[in-house]
Coordinates of C-alpha atoms and ligand atoms in Angstrom, one line a residue:
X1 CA 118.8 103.0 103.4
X2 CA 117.4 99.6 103.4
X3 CA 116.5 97.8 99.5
X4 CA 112.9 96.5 99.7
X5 CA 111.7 94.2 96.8
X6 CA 108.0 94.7 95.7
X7 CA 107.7 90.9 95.0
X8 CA 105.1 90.4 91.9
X9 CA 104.1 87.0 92.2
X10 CA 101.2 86.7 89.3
X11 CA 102.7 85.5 85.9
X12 CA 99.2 85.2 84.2
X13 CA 98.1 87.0 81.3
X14 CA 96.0 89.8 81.8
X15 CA 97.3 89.7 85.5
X16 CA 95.4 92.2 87.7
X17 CA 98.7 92.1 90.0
X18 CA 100.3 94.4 87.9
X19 CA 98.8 97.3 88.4
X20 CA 98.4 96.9 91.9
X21 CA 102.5 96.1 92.4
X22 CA 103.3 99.4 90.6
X23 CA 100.6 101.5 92.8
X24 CA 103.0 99.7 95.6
X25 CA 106.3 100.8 94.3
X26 CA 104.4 104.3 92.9
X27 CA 102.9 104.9 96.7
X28 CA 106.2 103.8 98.0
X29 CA 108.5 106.8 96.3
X30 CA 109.7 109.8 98.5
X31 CA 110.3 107.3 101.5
X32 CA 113.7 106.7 103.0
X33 CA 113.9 103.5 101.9
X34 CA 114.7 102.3 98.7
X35 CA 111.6 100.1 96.6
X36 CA 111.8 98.0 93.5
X37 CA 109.5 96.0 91.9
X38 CA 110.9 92.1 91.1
X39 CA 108.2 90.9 88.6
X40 CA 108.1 86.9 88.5
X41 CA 107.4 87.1 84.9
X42 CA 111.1 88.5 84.3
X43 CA 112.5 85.4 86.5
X44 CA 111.3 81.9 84.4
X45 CA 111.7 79.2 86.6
X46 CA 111.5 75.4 86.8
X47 CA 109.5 73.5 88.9
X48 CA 111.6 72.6 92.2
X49 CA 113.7 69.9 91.0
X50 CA 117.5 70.5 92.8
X51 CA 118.7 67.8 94.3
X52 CA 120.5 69.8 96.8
X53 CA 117.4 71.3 99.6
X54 CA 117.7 75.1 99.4
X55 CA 118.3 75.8 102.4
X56 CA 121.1 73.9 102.3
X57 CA 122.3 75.1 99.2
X58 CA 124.1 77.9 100.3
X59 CA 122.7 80.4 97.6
X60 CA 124.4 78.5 95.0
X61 CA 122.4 76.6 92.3
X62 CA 123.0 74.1 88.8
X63 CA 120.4 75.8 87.3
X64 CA 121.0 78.7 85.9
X65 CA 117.6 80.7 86.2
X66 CA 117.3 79.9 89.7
X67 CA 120.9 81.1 90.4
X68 CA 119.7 84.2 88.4
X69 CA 116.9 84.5 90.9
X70 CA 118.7 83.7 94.1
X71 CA 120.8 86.8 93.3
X72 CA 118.0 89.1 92.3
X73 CA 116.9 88.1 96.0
X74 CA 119.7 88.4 97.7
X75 CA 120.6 91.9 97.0
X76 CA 117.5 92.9 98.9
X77 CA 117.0 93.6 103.0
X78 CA 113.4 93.3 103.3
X79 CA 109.7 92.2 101.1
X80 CA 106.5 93.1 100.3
X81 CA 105.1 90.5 98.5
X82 CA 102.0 91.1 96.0
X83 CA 99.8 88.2 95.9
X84 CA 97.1 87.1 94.2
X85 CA 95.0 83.5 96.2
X86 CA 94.2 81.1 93.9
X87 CA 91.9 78.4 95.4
X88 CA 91.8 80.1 98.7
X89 CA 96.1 79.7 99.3
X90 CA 99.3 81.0 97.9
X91 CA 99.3 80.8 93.5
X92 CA 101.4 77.6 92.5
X93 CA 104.0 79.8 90.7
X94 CA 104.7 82.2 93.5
X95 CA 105.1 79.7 96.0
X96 CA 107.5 77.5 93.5
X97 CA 109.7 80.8 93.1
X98 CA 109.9 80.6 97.0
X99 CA 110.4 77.2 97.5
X100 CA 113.3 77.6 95.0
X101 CA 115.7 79.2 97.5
X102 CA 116.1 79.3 100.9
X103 CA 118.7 81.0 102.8
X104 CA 118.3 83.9 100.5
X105 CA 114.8 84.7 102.6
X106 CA 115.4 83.1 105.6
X107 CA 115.4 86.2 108.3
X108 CA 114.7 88.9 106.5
X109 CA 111.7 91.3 107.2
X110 CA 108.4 90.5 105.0
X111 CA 105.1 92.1 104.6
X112 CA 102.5 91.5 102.1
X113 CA 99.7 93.2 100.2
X114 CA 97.0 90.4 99.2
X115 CA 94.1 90.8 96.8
X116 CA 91.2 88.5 96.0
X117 CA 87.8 88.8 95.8
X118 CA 86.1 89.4 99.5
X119 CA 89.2 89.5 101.9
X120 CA 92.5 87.5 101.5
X121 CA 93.1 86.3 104.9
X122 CA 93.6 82.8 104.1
X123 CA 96.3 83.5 101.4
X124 CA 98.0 86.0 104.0
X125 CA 97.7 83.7 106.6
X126 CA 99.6 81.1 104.8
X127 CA 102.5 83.1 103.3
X128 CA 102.8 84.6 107.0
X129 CA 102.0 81.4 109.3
X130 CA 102.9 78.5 107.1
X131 CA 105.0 79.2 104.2
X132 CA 107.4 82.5 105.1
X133 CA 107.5 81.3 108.9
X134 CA 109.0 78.3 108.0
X135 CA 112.4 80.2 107.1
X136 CA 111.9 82.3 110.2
X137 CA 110.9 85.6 108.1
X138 CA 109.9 88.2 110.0
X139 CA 106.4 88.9 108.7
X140 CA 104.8 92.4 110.4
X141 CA 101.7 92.3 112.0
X142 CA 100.3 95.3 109.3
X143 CA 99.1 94.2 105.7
X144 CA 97.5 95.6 103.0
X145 CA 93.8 93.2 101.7
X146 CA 92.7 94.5 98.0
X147 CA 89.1 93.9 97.5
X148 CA 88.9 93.1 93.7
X149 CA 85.3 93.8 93.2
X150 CA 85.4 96.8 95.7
X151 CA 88.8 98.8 93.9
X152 CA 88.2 97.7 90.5
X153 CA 86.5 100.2 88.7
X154 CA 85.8 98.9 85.0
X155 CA 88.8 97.1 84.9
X156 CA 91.2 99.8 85.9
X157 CA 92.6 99.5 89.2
X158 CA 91.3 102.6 91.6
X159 CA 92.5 102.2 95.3
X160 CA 90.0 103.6 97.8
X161 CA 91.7 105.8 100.5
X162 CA 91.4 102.6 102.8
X163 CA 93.7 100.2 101.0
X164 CA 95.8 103.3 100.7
X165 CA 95.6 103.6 105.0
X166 CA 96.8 99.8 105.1
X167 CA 99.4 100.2 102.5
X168 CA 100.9 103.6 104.4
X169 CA 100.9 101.1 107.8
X170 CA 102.1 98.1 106.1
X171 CA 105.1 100.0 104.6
X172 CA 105.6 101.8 107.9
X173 CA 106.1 98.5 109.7
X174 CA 107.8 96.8 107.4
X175 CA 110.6 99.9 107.6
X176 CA 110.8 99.8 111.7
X177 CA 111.9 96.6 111.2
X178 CA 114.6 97.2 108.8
X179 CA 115.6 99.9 111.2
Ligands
LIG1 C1 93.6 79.5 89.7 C2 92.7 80.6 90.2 C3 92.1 80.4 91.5 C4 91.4 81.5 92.0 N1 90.9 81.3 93.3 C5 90.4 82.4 93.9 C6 90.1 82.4 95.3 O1 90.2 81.4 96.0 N2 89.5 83.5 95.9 C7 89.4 84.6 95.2 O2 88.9 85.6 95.7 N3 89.7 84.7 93.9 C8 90.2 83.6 93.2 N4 90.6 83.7 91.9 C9 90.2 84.9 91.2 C10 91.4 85.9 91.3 O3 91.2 86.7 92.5 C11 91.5 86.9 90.2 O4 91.5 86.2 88.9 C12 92.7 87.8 90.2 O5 92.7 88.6 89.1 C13 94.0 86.9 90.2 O6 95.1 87.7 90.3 P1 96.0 87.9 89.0 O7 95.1 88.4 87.9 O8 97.0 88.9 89.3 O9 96.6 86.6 88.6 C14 91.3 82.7 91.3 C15 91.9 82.8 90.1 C16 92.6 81.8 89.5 C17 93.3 82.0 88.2

């Protein structure tokens, strides 16, 4: 049984990610793999300032907090991160928290549930193309694009059954290729 981290990588207040990270990790139970949410808000970082390049750091760090992080990370075989775009790319806090390690990533299987309003194909496209391929992650081909306006209802988040059709695919993938 593989460990999958449901990556939340909104810290803002009044976040919509939230809720649409837990209906991850909620749509995710009964499967034979094992889900967890890792909210970014529980991992306080500082702004990549190591001397050392993570990747070459050899998942050991002087600060604290990011060695903190780097071992929340490691213990986990695969990713489904949950992001927000924030001027049509990757939120600045999300992609620090990447940038922050390196070999504790580098490999491993990835898929990702975006959400934004209209379609999140730029933001996707960046984690996948620019950002996650850079450490060779292996990104599946499935993902899982929230429509804000469309699964919004009065504020409360209210999946229609064809995010719920990409999420069931995107998970799918992502578990063939943890084998
Ligand atoms: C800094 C910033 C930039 C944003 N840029 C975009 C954008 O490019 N496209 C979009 O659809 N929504 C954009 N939004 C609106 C977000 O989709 C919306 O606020 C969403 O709730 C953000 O996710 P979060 O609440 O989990 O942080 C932006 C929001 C912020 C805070």
């Amino acid at each position: 049984m593989a460990k999958i981290a449901v990556v939340l990588g909104s810290i803002r207040k009044g976040r919509a990610g939230k809720a649409v990270a837990d209906w991850v990790v909620d749509q995710a139970q009964g499967r034979d793999h094992d889900y967890a949410l890792v909210d970014l808000l529980d991992h306080p970082l500082p702004l990549m300032d190591a001397e050392v390049v993570p990747a070459a750091a050899e998942k050991a760090y002087a600060d604290s907090a990011v060695q903190r992080w780097s071992d929340t990370i490691d213990a986990f075989d695969g990713y489904i991160f949950v992001t927000p775009e924030y001027n049509s790319n990757v939120p600045g806090p999300f992609k620090n928290a990447f940038d922050c390690l390196g070999q504790e990533w580098a490999g491993k299987p990835i898929a990702f549930v975006g959400y934004s309003f209209g379609n999140s194909r730029r933001v996707l496209e960046s984690w996948r193309m620019s950002v996650t391929g850079s450490l060779k992650m292996q990104a599946v081909d499935a993902a899982t694009d929230v429509d804000l306006a469309a699964n919004f209802a009065d504020a409360a988040f209210t999946p229609t059954s064809a995010v719920l059709t990409q999420l069931q695919a995107t998970l799918e993938e992502l578990e063939a290729k943890l084998g």
